[in-house]
C-alpha atoms as one frame of an Amber mdcrd trajectory, in Angstrom:
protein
  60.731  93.129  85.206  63.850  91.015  84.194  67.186  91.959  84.303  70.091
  90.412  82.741  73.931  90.331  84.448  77.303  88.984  83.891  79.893  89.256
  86.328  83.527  88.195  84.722  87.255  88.668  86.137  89.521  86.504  86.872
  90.552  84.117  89.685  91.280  86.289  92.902  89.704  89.367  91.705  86.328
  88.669  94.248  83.800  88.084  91.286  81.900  85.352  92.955  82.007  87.753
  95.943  80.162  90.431  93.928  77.742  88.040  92.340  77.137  86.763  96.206
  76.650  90.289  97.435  73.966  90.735  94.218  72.604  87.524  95.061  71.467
  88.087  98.889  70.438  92.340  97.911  68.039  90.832  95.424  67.011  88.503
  98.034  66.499  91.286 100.507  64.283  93.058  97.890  62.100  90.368  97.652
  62.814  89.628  93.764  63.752  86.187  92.322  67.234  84.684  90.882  69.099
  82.337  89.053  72.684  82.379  88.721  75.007  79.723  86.935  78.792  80.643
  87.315  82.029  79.035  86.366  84.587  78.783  88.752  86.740  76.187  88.189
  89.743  78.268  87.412  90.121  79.076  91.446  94.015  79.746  91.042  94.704
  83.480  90.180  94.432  84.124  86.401  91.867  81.885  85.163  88.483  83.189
  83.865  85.736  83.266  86.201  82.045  84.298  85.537  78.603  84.009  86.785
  75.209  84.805  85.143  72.881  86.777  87.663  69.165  86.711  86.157  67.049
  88.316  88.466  63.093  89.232  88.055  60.239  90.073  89.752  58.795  86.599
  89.361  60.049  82.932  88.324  63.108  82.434  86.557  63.117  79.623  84.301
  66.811  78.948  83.526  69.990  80.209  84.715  71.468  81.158  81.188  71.748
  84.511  79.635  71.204  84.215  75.953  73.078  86.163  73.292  72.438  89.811
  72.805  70.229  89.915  76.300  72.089  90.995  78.912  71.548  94.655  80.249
  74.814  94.916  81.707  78.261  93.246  82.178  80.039  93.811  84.860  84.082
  93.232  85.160  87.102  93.139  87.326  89.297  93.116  84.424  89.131  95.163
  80.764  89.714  92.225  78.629  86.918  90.092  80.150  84.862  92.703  80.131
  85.375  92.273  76.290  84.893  88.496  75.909  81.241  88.863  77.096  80.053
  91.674  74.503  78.352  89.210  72.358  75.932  88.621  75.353  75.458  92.861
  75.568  72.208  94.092  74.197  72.397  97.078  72.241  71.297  99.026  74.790
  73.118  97.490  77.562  76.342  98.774  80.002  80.165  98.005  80.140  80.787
  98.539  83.946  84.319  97.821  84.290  87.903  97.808  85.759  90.408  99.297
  83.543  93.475  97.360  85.575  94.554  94.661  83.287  95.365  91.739  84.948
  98.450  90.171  82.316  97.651  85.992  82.645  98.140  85.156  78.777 100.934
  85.386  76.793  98.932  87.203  73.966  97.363  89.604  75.743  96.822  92.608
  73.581  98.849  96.256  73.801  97.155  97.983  75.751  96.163 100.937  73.590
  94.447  98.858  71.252  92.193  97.574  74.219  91.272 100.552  75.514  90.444
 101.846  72.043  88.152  99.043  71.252  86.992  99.218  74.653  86.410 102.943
  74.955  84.308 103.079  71.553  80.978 101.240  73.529  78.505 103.731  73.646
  77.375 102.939  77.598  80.540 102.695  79.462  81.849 103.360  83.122  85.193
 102.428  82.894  87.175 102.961  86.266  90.849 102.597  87.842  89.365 100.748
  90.649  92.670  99.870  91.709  93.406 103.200  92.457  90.185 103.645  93.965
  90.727 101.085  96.309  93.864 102.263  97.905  92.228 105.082  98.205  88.938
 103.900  99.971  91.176 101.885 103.000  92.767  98.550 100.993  93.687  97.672
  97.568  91.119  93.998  98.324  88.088  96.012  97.635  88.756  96.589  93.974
  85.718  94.647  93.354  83.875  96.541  95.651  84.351  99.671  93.575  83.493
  98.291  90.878  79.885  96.922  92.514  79.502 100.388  93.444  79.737 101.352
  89.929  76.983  98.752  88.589  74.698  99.860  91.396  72.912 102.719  89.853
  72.038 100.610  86.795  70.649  97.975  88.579  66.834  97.520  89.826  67.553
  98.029  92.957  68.410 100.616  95.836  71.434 100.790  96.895  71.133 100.805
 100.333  70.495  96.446 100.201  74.086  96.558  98.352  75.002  98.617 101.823
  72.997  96.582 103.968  75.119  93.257 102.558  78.689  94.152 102.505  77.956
  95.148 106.180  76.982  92.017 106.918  79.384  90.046 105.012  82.329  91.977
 106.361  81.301  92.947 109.931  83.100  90.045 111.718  86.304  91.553 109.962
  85.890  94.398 112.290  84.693  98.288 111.508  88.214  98.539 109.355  87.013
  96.582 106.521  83.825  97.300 106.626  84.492 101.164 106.274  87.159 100.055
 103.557  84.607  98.077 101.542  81.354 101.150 101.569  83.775 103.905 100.880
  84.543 101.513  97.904  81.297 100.952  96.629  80.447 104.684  97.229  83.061
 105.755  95.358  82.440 103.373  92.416  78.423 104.973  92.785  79.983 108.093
  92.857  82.035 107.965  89.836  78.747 106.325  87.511  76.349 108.852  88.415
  78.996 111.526  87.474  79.709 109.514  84.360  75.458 109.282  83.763  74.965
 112.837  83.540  77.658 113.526  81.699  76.570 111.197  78.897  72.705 112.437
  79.360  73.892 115.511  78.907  75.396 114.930  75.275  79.248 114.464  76.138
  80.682 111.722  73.678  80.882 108.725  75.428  84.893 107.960  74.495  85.794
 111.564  76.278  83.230 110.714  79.499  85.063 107.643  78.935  88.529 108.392
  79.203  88.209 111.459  81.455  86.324 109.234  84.443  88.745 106.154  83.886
  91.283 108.421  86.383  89.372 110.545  87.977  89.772 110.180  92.195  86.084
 110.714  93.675  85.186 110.437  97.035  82.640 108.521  98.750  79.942 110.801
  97.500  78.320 112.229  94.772  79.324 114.800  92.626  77.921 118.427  93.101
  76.063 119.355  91.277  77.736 122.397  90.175  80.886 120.503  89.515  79.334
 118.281  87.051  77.794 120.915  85.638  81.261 122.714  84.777  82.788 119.889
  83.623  80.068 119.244  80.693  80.681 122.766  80.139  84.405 121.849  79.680
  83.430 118.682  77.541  81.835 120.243  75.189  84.325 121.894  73.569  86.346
 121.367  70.757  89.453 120.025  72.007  87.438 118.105  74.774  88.804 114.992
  72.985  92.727 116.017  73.777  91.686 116.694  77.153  90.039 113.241  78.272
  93.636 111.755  76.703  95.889 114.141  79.254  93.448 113.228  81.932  94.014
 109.554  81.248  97.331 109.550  80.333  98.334 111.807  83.909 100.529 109.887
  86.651  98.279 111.732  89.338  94.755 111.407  89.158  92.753 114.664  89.063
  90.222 115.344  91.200  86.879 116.325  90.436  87.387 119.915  91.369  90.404
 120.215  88.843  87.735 121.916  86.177  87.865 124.883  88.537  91.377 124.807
  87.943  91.955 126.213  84.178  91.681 122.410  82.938
C-alpha cells in the first residue's frame, strides 16, 4: 500500500499542523513516512506545503512525483489549484473554499470556483464557517482534516486519538473545539461520497456541500437519501447555485423543507 498527499495553504492557516497530526496517526498505525515540506514563508500569506508519503513499508524518497498523488489537501482554494499537476486522475480535491487574498492578481472569484468545481472528486467546504460553528474560527484546518479522513488509509479514530493529545494541555475547550471540527469536516465528505456514488454530478454535490452546516455527525441515512432524490432532477443544477450563493447556510434537513 502507498499513498500519496499534499497538504498546501498558506502561512497561518495550520498546514504543518495537519501534516503533523497525519504524521504521528500514521505512526500510531504502525505504517511508514516521509514528508518534505516548505515552510519558509512563516509570515501569513506565503505558500506553505508538505508532501506526506506514507506506506506500509520503506519509503524511499520524500517527493511526490507528477500525476501520483491520491489526494491534495488545502486550506485555501487557489492552492488547492497550484498542486493539480501532482493529482492522479483518480485522485481527490479536499479543500477550503475561503480564499485567503495575499496577491495582487488573485483571480475573481467565480472563475475559481468554476475551474475548481469542474474536478470530478471534490469536497469542497466553507470550513470557516464550520469552524465558528464547531467552538473557534482556529480550527479551520481541523475541518478540513476531518474532511480528508475518510479517504485516507486509515481509521479515524488515530486522527481523534492525536488532536487529543496535541491539544489537551489547552484544556477540554479546545480540545472539544478541534473534534467537533474534524467531525464535522468527516461528516460533510461522507455525505458528499454517497452523493457522488450515487450518480449526482459532481459540480451540483459540489456546490450544494460547499455551504451546507453539518454537525459533528454523520448524515442519516434517510436524509441523504432525499437529497439524491432532490439532485437528480432537472433543475438540480439551479439549486446547488441558490444553495451556494445563500447568506445562511442550510442545514441538512432543509430537503424536508420544499427545497
Amino acid at each position: 500500500m502507498n499513498f500519496d498527499l499534499v497538504v498546501c495553504g498558506v502561512g497561518g492557516q495550520g498546514v504543518l499542523t495537519m501534516a503533523g497530526v497525519i504524521d504521528h496517526a500514521v505512526h500510531e498505525a504502525g505504517l511508514q513516512l516521509k514528508q518534505s515540506e516548505v515552510h519558509g514563508m512563516a509570515q501569513r500569506g506565503g505558500a506553505v506545503s508538505a508532501f506526506v508519503r506514507l506506506s506500509d513499508h520503506a519509503v524511499a524518497s520524500d517527493l511526490i512525483a507528477q500525476g501520483c498523488a491520491q489526494m491534495i489537501l488545502s486550506v485555501e482554494p487557489m492552492e488547492a489549484l497550484r498542486y493539480t499537476p501532482l493529482l492522479r486522475p483518480d485522485g481527490w480535491i479536499v479543500t477550503d473554499i475561503t480564499p485567503m487574498l495575499n496577491v495582487d492578481n488573485y483571480p475573481s472569484l467565480p472563475d475559481l470556483y468554476k475551474v475548481l468545481f469542474s474536478a470530478p472528486r471534490l469536497v469542497a467546504l466553507d470550513a470557516a464557517r464550520l469552524a465558528h460553528k464547531a467552538g473557534s474560527i482556529k480550527v479551520q484546518n481541523t475541518v478540513m482534516l476531518g474532511a480528508a479522513a475518510m479517504h485516507l488509509p486509515l481509521p479515524g479514530e488515530f486522527f481523534e486519538n492525536q488532536l487529543r493529545h496535541l491539544f489537551g494541555r489547552k484544556g477540554d475547550r479546545i480540545v472539544t473545539a478541534n473534534l467537533n471540527a474534524f467531525r464535522m469536516g468527516d461528516a460533510a465528505s461522507r455525505f458528499a461520497a454517497a452523493l457522488l456514488q450515487a450518480g449526482v454530478a459532481s459540480e451540483v454535490v459540489s456546490r450544494a456541500v460547499a455551504r451546507l452546516a453539518f454537525e459533528p455527525k454523520p448524515v442519516a441515512t434517510e436524509l441523504v437519501a432525499r437529497w439524491h432524490q432532490r439532485l437528480m432532477q432537472p433543475d438540480a443544477a439551479a439549486i446547488a447555485a441558490k444553495i451556494f450563493a445563500a447568506e445562511e447556510a442550510y442545514t441538512p434537513d432543509a430537503v424536508t423543507q420544499g427545497l
